[in-house]
Amino acid sequence: MSKLAAFGGTAVVPREMRRVEWPRVEDDDRKAVMDALDGALVSDTDGVNPVAVLENSWADHFGFGHCVAVSNGTAALSLALAALGVGPGDEVIVPALSFIATGLAPVHQMAVPVFADIDPVTFNIDPDDIERRITDKTAAIIPVHLHGAPADMDRITAIAARHGIPVIEDAAQAPGATHRGRPVGGIGTAGAFSLQVSKNIPTCGEGGLLVTGDAELAAAMRRGRQFGEVIESGRDRDYISYGLGWNHKMNGLQAAFTTAQLARFDEYERARQHNVTTFLARLAKLPGLQVPTALPDTTHVWHILRFRFDPAAFGLDGVRPEALRSTLRRLLRAEGVPMSQYQLMPLPDQKVFVDRLGFGSGYPWSVTGAPATVAGEGYPVTRAVIADSLTIQKRHLNPGAGELLDLYADAFEKVWANSDMVATLAKAASS
Ligand SMILES: *Cc1c(COP(=O)(O)O)cnc(C)c1O
């Protein structure tokens, strides 16, 4: 048994392998951006421009009916809600575990986010809890395909259909993931993607994409991204706002970069699937460690790898899960594995929602009279997952990360081989 790096032993992952190498920028990306510099820089122009090329490439690659490029993933969610007519007096059901943007988007439309608990294995919104939270004010459901794992779209779309409400998929973390052979984002009424640099298909800055099979909805999204105007090929811009709009356009350089990345996506994705599943197969053998899994008939695209740790399986009954987690974080980080937390609290605990820091005097909540969320209350599964899990982010996305992941697995095995030390430290941290 080798000595833990936290106590003076040699770290498993050498320093020179600890740089984040995501996104991977190659010559094709550089050339695409330079070429775009000589062309149309924004999407408000008629004809072929890098933004339209990206929209068509994305729709073709994954098989979506329509694609509308926007400035970022948060704007995509807000625009989808706006295009569907969601507004003051409405409620939108979102998961209690997600990136903050999922909870903010309804508020941007003056609608109230209503949080639902998650599933302990997929970490995605729990359909039973959606059902419990539907009211006559529910105007949309936003399931998130969190960490790259498809949400339970069969049940979610069935619930939505029964109540006649639209489903907007937050697919920011899951481009390329499939559910029963269908690409996520294209299963509900609309889907939103993010091209932010840490995502599986990045741009060189900020970007987002909306997809839908509904031509009229796509047209409403296009108006929404550009001041409410209608921009059509072969027709002069008339500068008339046909409805409320924003300026959520994408620029040409970022579109060109992503189109170049998209051309390599399948190759990257194949390498990632191999690297990550090999890594997880090794970790799955360690007692007390729950590795992420893909549900039957779905493809997980492993945007974030979340591991849960079970104190009882370490023989640590009564030890707080946070104590075991912080012990493992310390020991693994010392070995060079950058274990981190993703989301420090359930979304309903965020100050913006607890203190109702929306518009004016407590809007939109004062419109519906919804009870305030209370920090520390409810959402038991989300709380348990946040308390007993850690994540690996970005490092594994590089298609060349296979060797690095082998070292990560060595580091986990080394820490588990020192389980007596883990137990001693976790007990001390728990008291
Ligand atoms: C990144 C992300 C967003 C927001 O996308 P931005 O492009 O950063 O605005 C929304 N939802 C989820 C789940 C995300 O991970």
XYZ file of C-alpha atoms and ligand atoms in Angstrom:
446
model
C 0.000 0.000 0.000
C 1.614 3.269 -1.080
C 1.636 6.331 1.092
C -1.103 8.891 0.455
C 0.051 12.149 -1.163
C -1.854 14.067 1.544
C 0.658 12.617 4.039
C 3.856 13.053 2.061
C 3.572 10.215 -0.482
C 4.011 10.719 -4.225
C 0.905 11.996 -6.017
C -0.475 9.649 -8.671
C -1.151 12.382 -11.243
C 2.025 14.290 -12.155
C 1.791 18.098 -12.069
C 2.312 18.503 -15.808
C -0.863 16.499 -16.458
C -3.085 18.724 -14.338
C -3.778 21.533 -16.817
C -7.369 21.771 -18.089
C -7.299 20.912 -21.790
C -10.867 21.698 -22.719
C -12.040 23.011 -25.078
C -9.592 21.576 -27.573
C -8.796 24.249 -30.165
C -7.388 22.939 -33.437
C -6.246 24.519 -36.694
C -9.675 23.963 -38.273
C -11.235 26.135 -35.568
C -8.649 28.886 -36.036
C -9.148 28.898 -39.791
C -12.947 28.946 -39.443
C -12.799 32.007 -37.185
C -10.324 33.824 -39.461
C -12.486 33.105 -42.527
C -15.573 34.344 -40.697
C -13.784 37.615 -39.926
C -13.883 38.346 -43.645
C -17.626 37.616 -43.928
C -20.926 38.601 -42.328
C -20.421 39.099 -38.614
C -24.014 38.985 -37.422
C -27.164 37.034 -38.156
C -29.357 39.981 -39.143
C -28.170 39.793 -42.718
C -29.866 37.971 -45.480
C -28.358 34.981 -47.261
C -25.490 32.708 -46.284
C -23.657 33.703 -43.128
C -21.824 31.658 -40.490
C -24.815 31.791 -38.138
C -27.176 30.277 -40.714
C -24.522 27.672 -41.573
C -24.290 26.621 -37.925
C -28.093 26.450 -37.594
C -28.344 24.192 -40.642
C -25.376 22.029 -39.620
C -26.744 21.519 -36.106
C -30.218 20.635 -37.375
C -28.801 18.213 -39.976
C -26.255 16.610 -37.693
C -28.687 15.693 -34.946
C -31.920 15.592 -36.929
C -33.827 18.619 -35.620
C -36.559 20.332 -37.642
C -35.501 23.938 -37.005
C -32.563 25.533 -35.255
C -32.263 29.154 -34.077
C -28.877 30.405 -32.856
C -28.850 32.832 -29.924
C -26.379 34.580 -27.641
C -26.239 31.951 -24.859
C -28.077 29.036 -23.291
C -29.869 31.148 -20.696
C -31.260 33.407 -23.431
C -32.326 30.260 -25.296
C -34.423 29.090 -22.332
C -35.965 32.545 -21.835
C -36.744 32.912 -25.537
C -38.363 29.493 -25.694
C -40.653 30.441 -22.794
C -41.415 33.812 -24.415
C -42.157 32.213 -27.793
C -44.586 29.849 -26.056
C -46.371 32.783 -24.414
C -45.296 31.999 -20.846
C -45.590 35.143 -18.711
C -46.924 36.792 -15.537
C -49.221 34.561 -13.479
C -47.676 31.382 -14.880
C -45.661 28.711 -13.107
C -42.866 26.682 -14.713
C -41.722 23.401 -13.185
C -37.930 22.952 -13.102
C -35.637 20.508 -11.250
C -34.201 21.423 -7.831
C -30.752 20.335 -9.038
C -29.452 22.239 -12.045
C -27.392 25.221 -13.044
C -29.000 28.454 -11.797
C -30.017 29.510 -15.340
C -32.775 26.885 -15.429
C -34.412 28.544 -12.424
C -33.818 32.118 -13.589
C -35.257 31.732 -17.105
C -38.916 31.624 -15.951
C -38.316 34.705 -13.775
C -36.981 36.550 -16.836
C -40.471 36.039 -18.321
C -42.146 37.089 -15.036
C -43.210 33.484 -14.406
C -42.619 31.655 -11.106
C -40.213 28.710 -11.069
C -41.637 25.746 -9.149
C -38.941 23.286 -8.146
C -39.328 19.506 -8.241
C -37.066 16.956 -6.556
C -34.775 14.631 -8.503
C -34.106 10.942 -9.020
C -31.246 9.584 -6.839
C -29.585 7.650 -9.688
C -29.999 9.804 -12.808
C -30.001 13.126 -10.853
C -32.782 14.268 -13.198
C -36.210 15.667 -12.362
C -38.541 13.139 -10.706
C -41.741 12.723 -12.772
C -43.773 11.838 -9.650
C -42.780 15.135 -8.078
C -43.644 17.011 -11.300
C -47.100 15.495 -11.060
C -47.511 16.596 -7.445
C -46.562 20.179 -8.308
C -48.795 20.757 -11.335
C -51.480 23.385 -10.753
C -53.864 25.253 -13.029
C -51.101 27.880 -13.354
C -48.463 25.463 -14.693
C -47.551 26.744 -18.151
C -44.431 24.693 -18.972
C -42.070 21.992 -17.690
C -38.308 22.332 -18.157
C -36.592 18.974 -17.630
C -32.794 19.206 -17.631
C -30.669 16.410 -19.084
C -28.258 16.956 -16.242
C -24.608 15.994 -16.636
C -25.405 14.530 -20.074
C -27.944 11.931 -18.917
C -31.361 12.005 -20.609
C -34.273 12.767 -18.288
C -37.250 10.389 -18.209
C -38.851 11.875 -21.331
C -41.495 9.126 -21.717
C -43.104 9.996 -18.427
C -42.507 13.743 -18.659
C -44.049 14.110 -22.117
C -46.984 11.915 -21.039
C -47.667 14.125 -18.001
C -47.341 17.274 -20.127
C -49.672 15.921 -22.819
C -52.291 14.984 -20.206
C -52.269 18.564 -18.903
C -51.791 20.233 -22.306
C -48.562 21.980 -21.344
C -45.360 22.331 -23.375
C -42.008 20.756 -22.471
C -38.802 22.733 -22.994
C -35.753 20.494 -22.728
C -32.718 22.109 -21.130
C -30.138 20.160 -23.116
C -27.250 22.525 -22.290
C -25.214 19.631 -20.882
C -26.300 16.962 -23.319
C -25.796 17.573 -27.056
C -25.597 14.169 -28.727
C -27.377 12.287 -25.926
C -30.245 10.106 -27.069
C -33.411 8.760 -25.503
C -34.852 5.681 -27.240
C -32.784 6.603 -30.270
C -34.027 10.194 -30.432
C -31.708 13.144 -29.844
C -32.440 15.076 -26.663
C -33.659 18.588 -27.367
C -35.897 17.231 -30.127
C -38.302 15.224 -27.972
C -40.274 17.982 -26.226
C -41.886 21.087 -27.710
C -38.503 22.830 -27.888
C -34.926 22.256 -26.778
C -32.227 24.649 -25.597
C -28.475 24.111 -25.911
C -25.522 26.102 -24.587
C -22.214 26.506 -26.415
C -20.455 28.030 -23.408
C -16.783 27.003 -23.368
C -17.119 24.274 -20.738
C -19.895 22.397 -22.591
C -19.445 19.281 -24.731
C -19.671 21.266 -27.994
C -18.210 24.687 -27.182
C -17.805 28.012 -28.898
C -14.981 30.485 -28.310
C -17.036 32.510 -25.835
C -20.801 32.395 -25.367
C -23.526 30.914 -27.506
C -26.824 29.043 -27.439
C -29.118 27.171 -29.807
C -32.844 26.557 -29.822
C -34.371 23.635 -31.664
C -37.966 22.704 -32.389
C -40.023 20.718 -34.861
C -42.617 23.508 -35.004
C -42.006 26.058 -37.797
C -44.220 28.716 -36.224
C -42.497 28.397 -32.884
C -39.112 28.698 -34.615
C -40.315 31.885 -36.340
C -41.414 33.300 -32.958
C -37.973 32.480 -31.524
C -36.304 34.245 -34.475
C -38.414 37.341 -33.896
C -37.648 37.212 -30.194
C -33.891 37.141 -30.720
C -34.000 40.256 -32.913
C -36.160 43.061 -31.506
C -39.382 41.358 -32.630
C -38.426 41.839 -36.273
C -38.989 39.447 -39.148
C -35.776 38.819 -41.081
C -36.359 36.863 -44.263
C -34.138 35.917 -47.113
C -34.809 38.049 -50.201
C -36.759 40.668 -48.265
C -35.346 43.980 -47.029
C -35.251 44.484 -43.284
C -38.274 46.683 -42.457
C -37.398 47.624 -38.869
C -40.890 46.803 -37.604
C -41.309 45.023 -34.281
C -44.062 42.463 -34.687
C -43.893 41.640 -30.986
C -41.678 41.961 -27.923
C -38.116 41.129 -28.789
C -34.659 41.194 -27.314
C -31.201 41.367 -28.789
C -30.125 37.736 -28.338
C -28.249 37.306 -31.624
C -25.170 35.145 -32.015
C -22.134 36.542 -33.792
C -20.517 34.983 -36.820
C -17.129 34.204 -35.279
C -18.661 32.111 -32.548
C -20.922 30.327 -35.005
C -17.981 29.509 -37.284
C -15.964 28.124 -34.361
C -18.790 25.818 -33.298
C -19.441 24.608 -36.854
C -15.779 23.535 -36.986
C -16.089 21.793 -33.594
C -19.301 20.078 -34.681
C -17.474 18.503 -37.636
C -15.223 16.669 -35.138
C -17.934 15.917 -32.586
C -18.641 12.301 -33.566
C -14.947 11.446 -33.436
C -14.546 13.162 -30.039
C -17.695 11.520 -28.755
C -16.532 8.016 -29.705
C -13.229 8.560 -27.888
C -15.008 10.002 -24.815
C -17.442 7.097 -24.638
C -14.526 4.675 -24.671
C -12.415 6.632 -22.149
C -15.211 7.320 -19.687
C -16.829 3.884 -19.717
C -13.410 2.242 -19.192
C -12.775 4.597 -16.253
C -16.206 4.043 -14.688
C -15.888 0.253 -15.016
C -12.799 0.381 -12.787
C -14.403 2.708 -10.247
C -17.588 0.646 -10.104
C -15.576 -2.085 -8.311
C -14.822 0.154 -5.321
C -17.156 -0.390 -2.358
C -19.259 2.586 -1.246
C -18.875 4.391 -4.561
C -21.892 4.933 -6.856
C -20.766 5.686 -10.412
C -22.978 7.496 -12.942
C -24.887 5.169 -15.245
C -26.871 5.495 -18.446
C -30.480 4.334 -18.175
C -31.541 1.526 -20.526
C -32.166 2.707 -24.080
C -30.408 6.048 -23.538
C -26.964 7.415 -24.382
C -25.269 9.396 -21.624
C -22.743 11.921 -22.956
C -20.874 12.284 -19.630
C -20.719 16.086 -19.481
C -20.054 15.912 -15.745
C -19.188 12.743 -13.801
C -20.925 12.679 -10.420
C -19.955 10.097 -7.793
C -21.940 9.388 -4.628
C -20.208 8.027 -1.513
C -22.024 5.859 1.008
C -20.651 6.020 4.586
C -22.365 2.754 5.614
C -20.546 0.858 2.855
C -17.248 2.160 4.299
C -18.278 0.712 7.678
C -18.914 4.282 8.826
C -22.483 4.120 10.068
C -23.430 7.367 11.752
C -20.703 9.374 10.033
C -22.150 12.395 8.232
C -21.976 12.016 4.429
C -20.419 15.496 4.193
C -17.561 14.327 6.434
C -16.771 11.340 4.213
C -17.103 13.504 1.120
C -14.719 16.191 2.389
C -12.205 13.538 3.455
C -12.271 11.909 0.031
C -12.072 15.272 -1.697
C -8.954 16.152 0.278
C -7.230 12.806 -0.300
C -8.113 12.589 -4.008
C -7.138 16.186 -4.700
C -3.769 15.572 -3.078
C -3.286 12.703 -5.558
C -4.046 15.120 -8.407
C -7.718 14.263 -9.058
C -9.624 17.583 -9.131
C -12.788 16.458 -7.305
C -15.229 19.341 -6.947
C -18.796 20.103 -5.993
C -21.301 20.972 -8.693
C -24.046 23.040 -7.044
C -23.540 23.898 -3.401
C -27.273 23.935 -2.653
C -30.610 23.009 -4.204
C -31.835 25.780 -6.537
C -34.778 26.688 -4.244
C -32.224 27.567 -1.520
C -30.656 30.249 -3.731
C -31.034 33.718 -2.259
C -32.718 35.072 -5.392
C -35.627 32.662 -4.852
C -35.757 32.661 -1.027
C -35.677 36.474 -0.840
C -37.666 36.900 -4.072
C -35.240 39.262 -5.698
C -37.031 39.542 -9.024
C -38.662 42.636 -10.439
C -39.884 45.549 -8.318
C -41.601 44.488 -5.094
C -41.285 40.728 -5.160
C -42.498 40.151 -8.717
C -43.190 37.709 -10.248
C -44.021 35.808 -7.038
C -46.503 38.379 -5.792
C -48.572 37.852 -8.973
C -49.340 34.202 -8.237
C -49.172 34.450 -4.442
C -46.887 31.402 -4.430
C -45.457 30.521 -1.003
C -41.747 31.385 -0.641
C -39.177 28.629 -0.869
C -37.387 28.225 2.453
C -33.657 27.529 2.591
C -32.963 24.083 4.021
C -36.513 22.758 3.559
C -37.855 20.070 1.235
C -36.166 18.356 -1.735
C -34.711 15.471 0.318
C -33.177 13.629 -2.637
C -31.475 16.737 -4.024
C -30.097 17.482 -0.550
C -28.818 13.934 -0.078
C -27.094 13.960 -3.483
C -25.446 17.317 -2.850
C -24.290 16.149 0.609
C -22.715 12.853 -0.436
C -21.315 13.408 -3.922
C -18.423 14.990 -5.808
C -17.857 15.562 -9.497
C -15.183 15.538 -12.156
C -15.621 18.346 -14.674
C -14.033 19.209 -18.042
C -10.851 17.077 -17.710
C -12.499 13.974 -19.183
C -14.051 15.841 -22.149
C -10.826 15.950 -24.134
C -10.832 12.906 -26.447
C -7.185 12.358 -25.486
C -8.000 12.034 -21.768
C -7.797 8.223 -21.666
C -4.369 8.127 -20.045
C -5.356 10.806 -17.535
C -8.466 8.843 -16.562
C -6.345 5.717 -16.040
C -4.294 7.717 -13.531
C -7.471 9.013 -11.868
C -8.602 5.397 -11.464
C -5.185 4.509 -9.965
C -5.644 7.383 -7.509
C -9.124 6.233 -6.456
C -7.808 2.682 -5.956
C -4.902 4.010 -3.888
C -7.224 5.998 -1.618
C -9.564 3.026 -1.238
C -6.563 0.817 -0.362
C -6.019 3.232 2.543
C -9.573 2.824 3.801
C -8.461 2.729 7.461
C -7.055 6.226 7.050
C -10.236 7.346 5.244
C -12.276 6.030 8.180
C -10.144 7.747 10.813
C -10.272 11.099 9.014
C -13.995 10.917 8.207
C -14.856 10.065 11.831
C -12.807 13.000 13.067
C -14.439 15.331 10.525
C -17.904 14.092 11.497
C -17.653 14.757 15.214
C -24.671 26.010 -18.954
C -26.087 25.759 -18.620
C -27.102 26.687 -18.912
C -26.820 28.083 -19.365
O -26.096 28.217 -20.513
P -25.252 29.569 -20.756
O -24.857 29.428 -22.184
O -24.103 29.542 -19.814
O -26.167 30.707 -20.531
C -28.405 26.331 -18.651
N -28.717 25.141 -18.130
C -27.777 24.236 -17.807
C -28.198 22.920 -17.237
C -26.426 24.519 -18.033
O -25.507 23.612 -17.701
